[in-house]
Amino acid sequence: MHVDLHIMSLTDAPVGWASHLRLVCPRYQGKAATKAPEPARLGEFAAGLLLASVLGVRSDDALALGPEGKPELATGFPHIGLSHDDGIAVLAVAPGVVGVDVEEVPAQYGRLQRDALRRVLSAEELAKTEASPDPAMAFALAWTRVEAVLKADGRGFAFDVRGGNLPQGWKTTHALVDGHAVTCATREEPAPLVHRLDMREAISLLEGEQSAHKH
C-alpha cells in the first residue's frame, strides 16, 4: 500500500512559533498551548501545521477521533496517522488504515531502552534486539513497530502488549530520517514515500492564505 510520509523538522522552528497557533485547528492549538515541555508543544503545533498544509484541515470539524483518540479525517478518506518526537513530526496519508510512529535513535542502548522494550516484547524478541550489531537502532525500530501497529489498530496501549502480544494482521516498514526511525503499519505491505515540509515555509504559505481570505 502506498503511504505518503510528510515529515517536518522541528530543529529550525522560528523562535516565535507560538505566535502562529491560529494557523492550525483548535485541537492542536490547545495541545500546543499546554504547560508541557516546549519540544512536546512544538511537536503538536507541527502536527497541526502538517494537517493544515497537506490536507487543508483548519477546523476540528474536519477530524473524527477514535475511541483512544486516534485522529482520522471526518470524511473517512484518505486515512491518516500522526506522530512526533523531539526532532521531527510525521503525517502519514494512505488509502487504507495506517498507523505511524517516530523515535529518535538513541546515542546508546541502555537500561532505559531495555526497560521500555521489556514491557512490549517477548523475551526472544528482546534478546534478538540486544544481539543486533547496532542495538540502539534495533531499539528504535522495535519500539516504533509496536507503536505504529497499536496506533493503526486504534486501541493504542489499551491493548495488552505484554510478552510481544500485538494485534494481528498488520504489516510494517520503516524509513530513517535525520537520525529518527519512522515506522508505518498498514494491512497490506506499506510502500512509504517521504516528503519533507519546511516549517517556516508552511507558516508563510498558510499566513498568505489567511491574509487572502480576509481580503
Coordinates of N, CA and C in Angstrom, one line a residue:
M1 N 0.8 -1.2 0.0 CA 0.0 0.0 0.0 C 0.9 1.3 0.0
H2 N 0.6 2.2 -0.9 CA 1.3 3.4 -0.9 C 1.0 4.3 0.3
V3 N 2.1 4.8 1.0 CA 1.9 5.6 2.1 C 2.8 6.9 1.9
D4 N 2.2 8.0 1.9 CA 2.9 9.3 1.9 C 3.3 9.7 3.3
L5 N 4.6 9.8 3.5 CA 5.1 10.3 4.8 C 5.5 11.7 4.7
H6 N 4.7 12.6 5.2 CA 5.0 14.1 5.2 C 5.8 14.4 6.5
I7 N 7.0 14.8 6.4 CA 7.9 15.0 7.5 C 8.3 16.4 7.7
M8 N 8.2 16.9 8.9 CA 8.6 18.3 9.2 C 9.6 18.3 10.3
S9 N 10.8 18.9 10.1 CA 11.8 19.0 11.1 C 11.4 20.1 12.1
L10 N 11.7 19.8 13.4 CA 11.4 20.8 14.4 C 12.7 21.6 14.8
T11 N 13.8 21.2 14.3 CA 15.1 21.8 14.8 C 15.3 23.3 14.3
D12 N 14.6 23.6 13.2 CA 14.8 25.0 12.7 C 13.5 25.8 12.8
A13 N 12.7 25.5 13.9 CA 11.5 26.2 14.1 C 11.8 27.7 14.5
P14 N 10.9 28.6 14.0 CA 11.2 30.0 14.4 C 11.0 30.2 15.9
V15 N 11.8 31.2 16.4 CA 11.7 31.4 17.9 C 10.3 31.8 18.3
G16 N 9.6 32.5 17.5 CA 8.2 32.9 17.9 C 7.1 32.0 17.3
W17 N 7.4 30.7 17.2 CA 6.5 29.8 16.6 C 5.1 29.8 17.3
A18 N 5.1 30.1 18.6 CA 3.8 30.0 19.3 C 2.9 31.2 18.9
S19 N 3.4 32.2 18.2 CA 2.5 33.3 17.8 C 1.7 32.9 16.5
H20 N 2.0 31.7 16.0 CA 1.3 31.3 14.8 C 0.2 30.2 15.0
L21 N -0.1 30.0 16.3 CA -1.1 28.9 16.6 C -2.4 29.0 15.9
R22 N -2.8 30.3 15.5 CA -4.1 30.4 14.8 C -4.1 29.7 13.5
L23 N -3.0 29.3 13.0 CA -2.9 28.7 11.6 C -3.4 27.2 11.7
V24 N -3.4 26.6 12.9 CA -3.8 25.2 13.0 C -5.2 25.1 13.7
C25 N -5.8 23.9 13.5 CA -7.1 23.8 14.1 C -7.1 23.8 15.6
P26 N -8.2 24.2 16.2 CA -8.3 24.5 17.7 C -7.7 23.3 18.5
R27 N -8.0 22.0 18.0 CA -7.5 20.9 18.8 C -6.0 20.9 19.0
Y28 N -5.3 21.3 17.9 CA -3.8 21.3 18.0 C -3.3 22.7 18.6
Q29 N -4.1 23.7 18.5 CA -3.8 25.0 19.2 C -3.7 24.7 20.7
G30 N -4.8 24.0 21.2 CA -4.8 23.6 22.6 C -3.7 22.7 23.0
K31 N -3.3 21.7 22.2 CA -2.2 20.8 22.6 C -0.9 21.6 22.6
A32 N -0.8 22.6 21.8 CA 0.5 23.4 21.7 C 0.6 24.5 22.7
A33 N -0.5 24.7 23.5 CA -0.5 25.8 24.4 C -0.6 25.3 25.9
T34 N -0.3 24.0 26.1 CA -0.4 23.5 27.5 C 0.9 23.9 28.2
K35 N 1.1 23.3 29.4 CA 2.3 23.6 30.2 C 3.3 22.5 30.0
A36 N 3.1 21.7 29.0 CA 4.1 20.6 28.6 C 5.4 21.2 28.2
P37 N 6.5 20.4 28.3 CA 7.8 21.0 27.8 C 7.7 21.5 26.3
E38 N 8.5 22.5 26.0 CA 8.4 23.1 24.7 C 8.5 22.1 23.5
P39 N 9.5 21.1 23.5 CA 9.5 20.2 22.4 C 8.2 19.4 22.1
A40 N 7.5 19.1 23.2 CA 6.2 18.4 23.0 C 5.2 19.3 22.4
R41 N 5.1 20.6 22.9 CA 4.2 21.5 22.4 C 4.5 21.9 20.9
L42 N 5.8 22.0 20.6 CA 6.2 22.3 19.3 C 5.8 21.1 18.3
G43 N 5.9 19.9 18.8 CA 5.5 18.7 18.0 C 4.0 18.8 17.7
E44 N 3.2 19.2 18.7 CA 1.7 19.3 18.4 C 1.4 20.4 17.4
F45 N 2.1 21.5 17.5 CA 2.0 22.6 16.6 C 2.3 22.1 15.2
A46 N 3.5 21.4 15.1 CA 3.9 20.8 13.8 C 2.9 19.9 13.2
A47 N 2.3 19.0 14.1 CA 1.2 18.1 13.6 C 0.1 18.9 13.0
G48 N -0.3 19.9 13.7 CA -1.4 20.8 13.2 C -1.0 21.5 11.9
L49 N 0.2 21.9 11.8 CA 0.7 22.5 10.5 C 0.7 21.5 9.4
L50 N 1.1 20.3 9.6 CA 1.1 19.3 8.6 C -0.4 19.0 8.1
L51 N -1.3 18.9 9.1 CA -2.7 18.7 8.7 C -3.2 19.8 7.8
A52 N -2.9 21.1 8.2 CA -3.4 22.3 7.5 C -2.7 22.4 6.1
S53 N -1.4 22.1 6.1 CA -0.6 22.3 4.8 C -0.9 21.2 3.8
V54 N -1.0 20.0 4.3 CA -1.1 18.8 3.3 C -2.6 18.5 3.0
L55 N -3.5 18.7 4.0 CA -4.9 18.2 3.8 C -5.9 19.3 4.0
G56 N -5.4 20.6 4.3 CA -6.3 21.7 4.4 C -7.2 21.6 5.7
V57 N -6.7 20.9 6.7 CA -7.5 20.8 7.9 C -7.3 22.0 8.8
R58 N -8.3 22.9 8.9 CA -8.2 24.1 9.7 C -9.2 24.2 10.8
S59 N -10.1 23.2 10.8 CA -11.2 23.2 11.9 C -11.3 21.8 12.5
D60 N -11.7 21.8 13.7 CA -11.9 20.5 14.4 C -12.9 19.6 13.8
D61 N -13.9 20.2 13.1 CA -15.0 19.5 12.4 C -14.4 18.6 11.3
A62 N -13.2 18.9 10.8 CA -12.7 18.1 9.7 C -12.1 16.8 10.2
L63 N -12.0 16.7 11.6 CA -11.4 15.5 12.2 C -12.4 14.7 12.9
A64 N -12.2 13.4 13.0 CA -13.0 12.5 13.8 C -12.0 11.7 14.7
L65 N -12.3 11.5 15.9 CA -11.4 10.8 16.9 C -11.9 9.4 17.2
G66 N -11.0 8.4 17.1 CA -11.3 7.1 17.5 C -11.5 7.0 19.0
P67 N -11.9 5.8 19.5 CA -12.1 5.6 21.0 C -10.9 5.9 21.8
E68 N -9.7 5.7 21.3 CA -8.5 6.0 22.1 C -7.8 7.3 21.6
G69 N -8.6 8.1 20.8 CA -8.1 9.4 20.4 C -7.4 9.5 19.1
K70 N -7.3 8.4 18.4 CA -6.6 8.4 17.1 C -7.4 9.3 16.1
P71 N -6.8 10.3 15.5 CA -7.5 11.2 14.6 C -7.6 10.6 13.2
E72 N -8.7 10.8 12.6 CA -8.9 10.4 11.2 C -9.7 11.6 10.6
L73 N -9.7 11.7 9.2 CA -10.5 12.8 8.6 C -11.9 12.4 8.8
A74 N -12.8 13.5 9.0 CA -14.2 13.3 9.2 C -14.8 12.6 7.9
T75 N -14.2 12.9 6.8 CA -14.7 12.4 5.5 C -14.5 10.9 5.4
G76 N -13.5 10.4 6.2 CA -13.2 8.9 6.2 C -12.1 8.5 5.2
F77 N -11.7 9.5 4.3 CA -10.7 9.2 3.3 C -10.0 10.4 2.9
P78 N -8.7 10.4 2.7 CA -7.8 9.2 2.9 C -7.6 9.0 4.4
H79 N -6.9 7.9 4.8 CA -6.7 7.6 6.2 C -5.4 8.3 6.6
I80 N -5.2 8.6 7.8 CA -4.1 9.4 8.3 C -3.5 8.8 9.6
G81 N -2.3 9.1 9.9 CA -1.6 8.8 11.1 C -0.7 9.9 11.5
L82 N -0.5 10.2 12.7 CA 0.3 11.3 13.2 C 1.3 10.9 14.3
S83 N 2.5 11.4 14.3 CA 3.4 11.1 15.4 C 4.5 12.3 15.4
H84 N 5.0 12.5 16.6 CA 6.2 13.5 16.6 C 7.1 13.1 17.8
D85 N 8.3 13.4 17.6 CA 9.4 13.2 18.6 C 10.0 14.6 18.7
D86 N 11.1 14.7 19.6 CA 11.7 16.0 19.8 C 12.2 16.6 18.5
G87 N 12.6 15.8 17.5 CA 13.2 16.4 16.3 C 12.3 16.5 15.1
I88 N 11.3 15.7 14.9 CA 10.5 15.7 13.7 C 9.1 15.4 14.0
A89 N 8.2 15.8 13.2 CA 6.8 15.4 13.2 C 6.4 14.8 11.9
V90 N 5.5 13.8 11.9 CA 5.2 13.0 10.7 C 3.7 12.9 10.6
L91 N 3.2 13.1 9.4 CA 1.9 12.8 9.0 C 1.9 11.8 7.9
A92 N 1.3 10.6 8.2 CA 1.1 9.5 7.2 C -0.2 9.6 6.5
V93 N -0.3 9.5 5.2 CA -1.5 9.6 4.4 C -1.6 8.3 3.5
A94 N -2.7 7.6 3.6 CA -2.7 6.3 2.9 C -4.2 6.0 2.5
P95 N -4.4 5.2 1.5 CA -5.8 4.8 1.0 C -6.4 3.9 2.0
G96 N -5.7 3.2 2.9 CA -6.2 2.3 3.9 C -5.8 2.7 5.3
V97 N -6.3 2.1 6.3 CA -6.0 2.5 7.7 C -4.4 2.4 7.9
V98 N -3.9 3.4 8.5 CA -2.5 3.5 8.7 C -2.1 4.0 10.1
G99 N -1.1 3.4 10.7 CA -0.5 3.9 11.9 C 0.9 4.3 11.7
V100 N 1.4 5.3 12.4 CA 2.8 5.7 12.2 C 3.4 6.1 13.5
D101 N 4.7 5.9 13.7 CA 5.4 6.3 14.9 C 6.8 6.7 14.5
V102 N 7.4 7.7 15.3 CA 8.7 8.2 15.1 C 9.5 8.1 16.4
E103 N 10.7 7.8 16.4 CA 11.5 7.7 17.6 C 13.0 8.1 17.2
E104 N 13.6 9.0 17.9 CA 15.0 9.3 17.6 C 15.8 8.1 18.0
V105 N 16.8 7.7 17.2 CA 17.7 6.6 17.5 C 18.6 7.1 18.6
P106 N 18.6 6.5 19.8 CA 19.3 7.0 21.0 C 20.8 6.9 20.7
A107 N 21.6 7.7 21.4 CA 23.1 7.7 21.3 C 23.6 6.3 21.7
Q108 N 23.0 5.6 22.6 CA 23.4 4.3 23.0 C 22.2 3.5 23.6
Y109 N 22.3 2.2 23.6 CA 21.3 1.4 24.1 C 21.6 1.1 25.6
G110 N 20.7 1.5 26.5 CA 21.0 1.3 27.9 C 19.8 0.8 28.7
R111 N 19.8 1.0 30.0 CA 18.7 0.5 30.9 C 17.4 1.1 30.5
L112 N 17.3 2.3 30.2 CA 16.0 3.0 29.9 C 15.4 2.3 28.7
Q113 N 16.2 2.1 27.6 CA 15.6 1.4 26.4 C 15.2 0.0 26.7
R114 N 16.1 -0.7 27.5 CA 15.8 -2.1 27.8 C 14.5 -2.2 28.6
D115 N 14.3 -1.3 29.6 CA 13.1 -1.4 30.4 C 11.8 -1.1 29.5
A116 N 12.0 -0.2 28.6 CA 10.8 0.1 27.7 C 10.5 -1.1 26.9
L117 N 11.5 -1.8 26.3 CA 11.2 -2.9 25.4 C 10.7 -4.1 26.2
R118 N 11.1 -4.3 27.5 CA 10.7 -5.4 28.3 C 9.1 -5.4 28.4
R119 N 8.6 -4.2 28.4 CA 7.1 -4.1 28.5 C 6.3 -4.5 27.3
V120 N 7.0 -4.5 26.1 CA 6.3 -4.7 24.9 C 6.8 -5.9 24.0
L121 N 7.9 -6.4 24.3 CA 8.5 -7.5 23.5 C 8.5 -8.8 24.3
S122 N 8.6 -9.9 23.6 CA 8.8 -11.2 24.2 C 10.3 -11.3 24.6
A123 N 10.6 -12.3 25.4 CA 12.0 -12.5 25.8 C 12.9 -12.8 24.6
E124 N 12.3 -13.5 23.7 CA 13.0 -13.9 22.5 C 13.3 -12.7 21.6
E125 N 12.2 -11.8 21.4 CA 12.4 -10.6 20.6 C 13.4 -9.6 21.3
L126 N 13.4 -9.5 22.6 CA 14.3 -8.7 23.3 C 15.7 -9.1 23.1
A127 N 15.9 -10.4 23.2 CA 17.3 -11.0 23.1 C 17.8 -10.7 21.6
K128 N 16.9 -10.9 20.7 CA 17.3 -10.6 19.3 C 17.7 -9.2 19.1
T129 N 16.9 -8.3 19.7 CA 17.2 -6.8 19.5 C 18.5 -6.5 20.2
E130 N 18.8 -7.1 21.3 CA 20.0 -6.7 22.1 C 21.3 -7.4 21.4
A131 N 21.0 -8.4 20.6 CA 22.1 -9.1 19.9 C 22.5 -8.4 18.6
S132 N 21.7 -7.4 18.2 CA 21.9 -6.7 17.0 C 23.3 -6.0 17.0
P133 N 23.9 -5.9 15.8 CA 25.2 -5.2 15.7 C 25.0 -3.7 16.1
D134 N 23.8 -3.2 16.0 CA 23.5 -1.8 16.4 C 22.3 -1.8 17.3
P135 N 22.4 -2.1 18.6 CA 21.2 -2.2 19.5 C 20.4 -0.9 19.6
A136 N 21.1 0.2 19.5 CA 20.3 1.5 19.6 C 19.4 1.6 18.4
M137 N 19.8 1.3 17.2 CA 19.0 1.3 16.1 C 17.9 0.3 16.2
A138 N 18.3 -0.9 16.6 CA 17.3 -2.0 16.8 C 16.2 -1.6 17.8
F139 N 16.6 -0.9 18.8 CA 15.6 -0.4 19.8 C 14.6 0.5 19.1
A140 N 15.1 1.5 18.4 CA 14.2 2.5 17.7 C 13.3 1.8 16.8
L141 N 13.8 0.8 16.0 CA 12.9 0.1 15.1 C 11.9 -0.8 15.8
A142 N 12.3 -1.5 16.8 CA 11.4 -2.3 17.6 C 10.3 -1.5 18.2
W143 N 10.7 -0.4 18.9 CA 9.7 0.4 19.6 C 8.7 1.0 18.6
T144 N 9.2 1.6 17.5 CA 8.2 2.3 16.6 C 7.3 1.2 15.9
R145 N 7.8 0.0 15.7 CA 7.0 -1.0 15.1 C 5.8 -1.3 16.0
V146 N 6.0 -1.5 17.3 CA 5.0 -1.7 18.3 C 4.0 -0.5 18.3
E147 N 4.5 0.7 18.4 CA 3.6 1.9 18.5 C 2.8 2.0 17.2
A148 N 3.4 1.8 16.0 CA 2.7 2.0 14.8 C 1.6 1.0 14.6
V149 N 1.8 -0.2 15.0 CA 0.8 -1.2 15.0 C -0.4 -0.9 15.9
L150 N 0.0 -0.5 17.2 CA -1.1 -0.1 18.1 C -1.9 1.1 17.7
K151 N -1.2 2.0 17.0 CA -1.9 3.2 16.5 C -2.8 2.8 15.3
A152 N -2.3 2.0 14.4 CA -3.1 1.5 13.3 C -4.4 0.8 13.8
D153 N -4.2 -0.1 14.8 CA -5.3 -0.9 15.4 C -6.3 0.0 16.0
G154 N -5.8 1.2 16.6 CA -6.8 2.1 17.1 C -6.9 2.0 18.6
R155 N -6.5 0.9 19.2 CA -6.7 0.8 20.7 C -5.5 1.2 21.5
G156 N -4.3 1.5 20.8 CA -3.2 2.0 21.5 C -2.8 1.1 22.6
F157 N -2.2 1.6 23.7 CA -1.8 0.8 24.8 C -2.9 0.3 25.7
A158 N -4.2 0.6 25.3 CA -5.3 -0.1 25.9 C -5.3 -1.6 25.6
F159 N -4.6 -1.9 24.5 CA -4.3 -3.3 24.1 C -3.2 -3.8 24.9
D160 N -3.3 -5.0 25.5 CA -2.2 -5.6 26.4 C -1.2 -6.2 25.5
V161 N 0.0 -5.5 25.4 CA 1.0 -6.0 24.5 C 2.1 -6.8 25.2
R162 N 1.9 -7.0 26.5 CA 3.0 -7.7 27.3 C 3.4 -9.1 26.6
G163 N 4.7 -9.3 26.6 CA 5.1 -10.6 26.0 C 5.2 -10.6 24.5
G164 N 5.1 -9.4 23.9 CA 5.2 -9.2 22.5 C 3.9 -9.5 21.8
N165 N 2.8 -9.5 22.6 CA 1.4 -9.7 22.0 C 0.9 -8.5 21.3
L166 N 1.0 -8.5 20.0 CA 0.5 -7.4 19.2 C -0.8 -7.7 18.4
P167 N -1.6 -6.8 18.1 CA -2.8 -7.0 17.2 C -2.3 -7.7 15.9
Q168 N -3.0 -8.6 15.4 CA -2.6 -9.4 14.3 C -3.0 -8.7 12.9
G169 N -2.3 -9.1 11.9 CA -2.7 -8.7 10.5 C -2.1 -7.4 10.0
W170 N -1.2 -6.8 10.8 CA -0.6 -5.6 10.3 C 0.8 -5.8 9.8
K171 N 1.2 -5.1 8.7 CA 2.5 -5.2 8.1 C 3.2 -3.9 8.3
T172 N 4.5 -3.9 8.6 CA 5.2 -2.7 8.9 C 6.4 -2.5 8.0
T173 N 6.8 -1.3 7.8 CA 8.1 -1.0 7.2 C 8.6 0.3 7.7
H174 N 9.9 0.6 7.6 CA 10.4 1.8 8.2 C 11.2 2.7 7.2
A175 N 11.4 3.9 7.6 CA 12.3 4.8 6.9 C 13.2 5.5 7.9
L176 N 14.4 5.8 7.6 CA 15.3 6.5 8.5 C 15.4 7.9 8.0
V177 N 15.1 8.9 8.9 CA 15.1 10.3 8.5 C 15.8 11.1 9.6
D178 N 16.8 11.8 9.3 CA 17.5 12.7 10.2 C 17.8 12.0 11.6
G179 N 18.2 10.8 11.6 CA 18.6 10.2 12.9 C 17.3 9.6 13.6
H180 N 16.2 9.5 12.9 CA 15.0 9.0 13.5 C 14.5 7.8 12.7
A181 N 13.9 6.9 13.5 CA 13.2 5.7 12.8 C 11.8 6.1 12.7
V182 N 11.2 6.0 11.5 CA 9.8 6.3 11.2 C 9.2 5.0 10.7
T183 N 8.3 4.4 11.4 CA 7.7 3.1 11.0 C 6.2 3.3 10.8
C184 N 5.7 2.7 9.7 CA 4.3 2.8 9.4 C 3.7 1.4 9.3
A185 N 2.5 1.3 9.7 CA 1.8 0.0 9.7 C 0.5 0.0 8.9
T186 N 0.3 -0.9 8.0 CA -0.9 -1.0 7.2 C -1.3 -2.5 7.1
R187 N -2.5 -2.7 6.6 CA -3.0 -4.1 6.4 C -2.2 -4.8 5.2
E188 N -1.9 -4.0 4.2 CA -1.1 -4.5 3.1 C 0.3 -4.0 3.2
E189 N 1.3 -4.7 2.6 CA 2.7 -4.2 2.7 C 2.8 -2.8 2.4
P190 N 3.3 -1.9 3.3 CA 3.4 -0.5 3.1 C 4.6 -0.1 2.2
A191 N 4.3 0.8 1.3 CA 5.4 1.3 0.4 C 5.5 2.8 0.7
P192 N 6.3 3.2 1.6 CA 6.4 4.7 2.0 C 7.2 5.5 1.0
L193 N 6.7 6.8 0.9 CA 7.4 7.8 0.1 C 7.5 9.0 1.0
V194 N 8.7 9.5 1.2 CA 9.0 10.6 2.1 C 8.9 11.9 1.4
H195 N 8.1 12.8 2.0 CA 8.1 14.2 1.5 C 8.5 15.1 2.7
R196 N 9.4 16.1 2.4 CA 9.8 17.0 3.5 C 9.0 18.3 3.4
L197 N 8.6 18.8 4.5 CA 8.0 20.2 4.5 C 8.7 21.0 5.5
D198 N 9.1 22.2 5.1 CA 9.8 23.1 5.9 C 8.8 23.9 6.8
M199 N 9.0 24.0 8.1 CA 8.1 24.7 9.0 C 7.9 26.1 8.6
R200 N 9.0 26.8 8.4 CA 8.9 28.3 8.1 C 8.1 28.5 6.8
E201 N 8.4 27.7 5.8 CA 7.7 27.8 4.5 C 6.2 27.5 4.7
A202 N 5.9 26.5 5.5 CA 4.5 26.1 5.8 C 3.8 27.3 6.5
I203 N 4.4 27.9 7.4 CA 3.8 29.0 8.2 C 3.6 30.2 7.2
S204 N 4.6 30.5 6.4 CA 4.5 31.6 5.4 C 3.3 31.4 4.4
L205 N 3.2 30.2 3.9 CA 2.1 29.9 2.9 C 0.7 30.0 3.6
L206 N 0.6 29.4 4.8 CA -0.7 29.5 5.5 C -1.0 30.9 5.9
E207 N 0.0 31.7 6.3 CA -0.3 33.1 6.6 C -0.8 33.8 5.4
G208 N -0.2 33.5 4.2 CA -0.6 34.1 3.0 C -2.1 33.8 2.7
E209 N -2.4 32.5 2.9 CA -3.8 32.0 2.6 C -4.8 32.8 3.5
Q210 N -4.4 32.9 4.8 CA -5.3 33.5 5.7 C -5.5 35.0 5.3
S211 N -4.4 35.6 5.0 CA -4.5 37.0 4.6 C -5.4 37.2 3.3
A212 N -5.2 36.3 2.4 CA -6.0 36.4 1.1 C -7.5 36.2 1.4
H213 N -7.9 35.3 2.4 CA -9.2 35.1 2.8 C -9.9 36.3 3.4
K214 N -9.0 37.1 4.2 CA -9.5 38.3 4.9 C -9.9 39.3 3.9
H215 N -9.2 39.3 2.7 CA -9.5 40.3 1.7 C -10.4 39.8 0.7

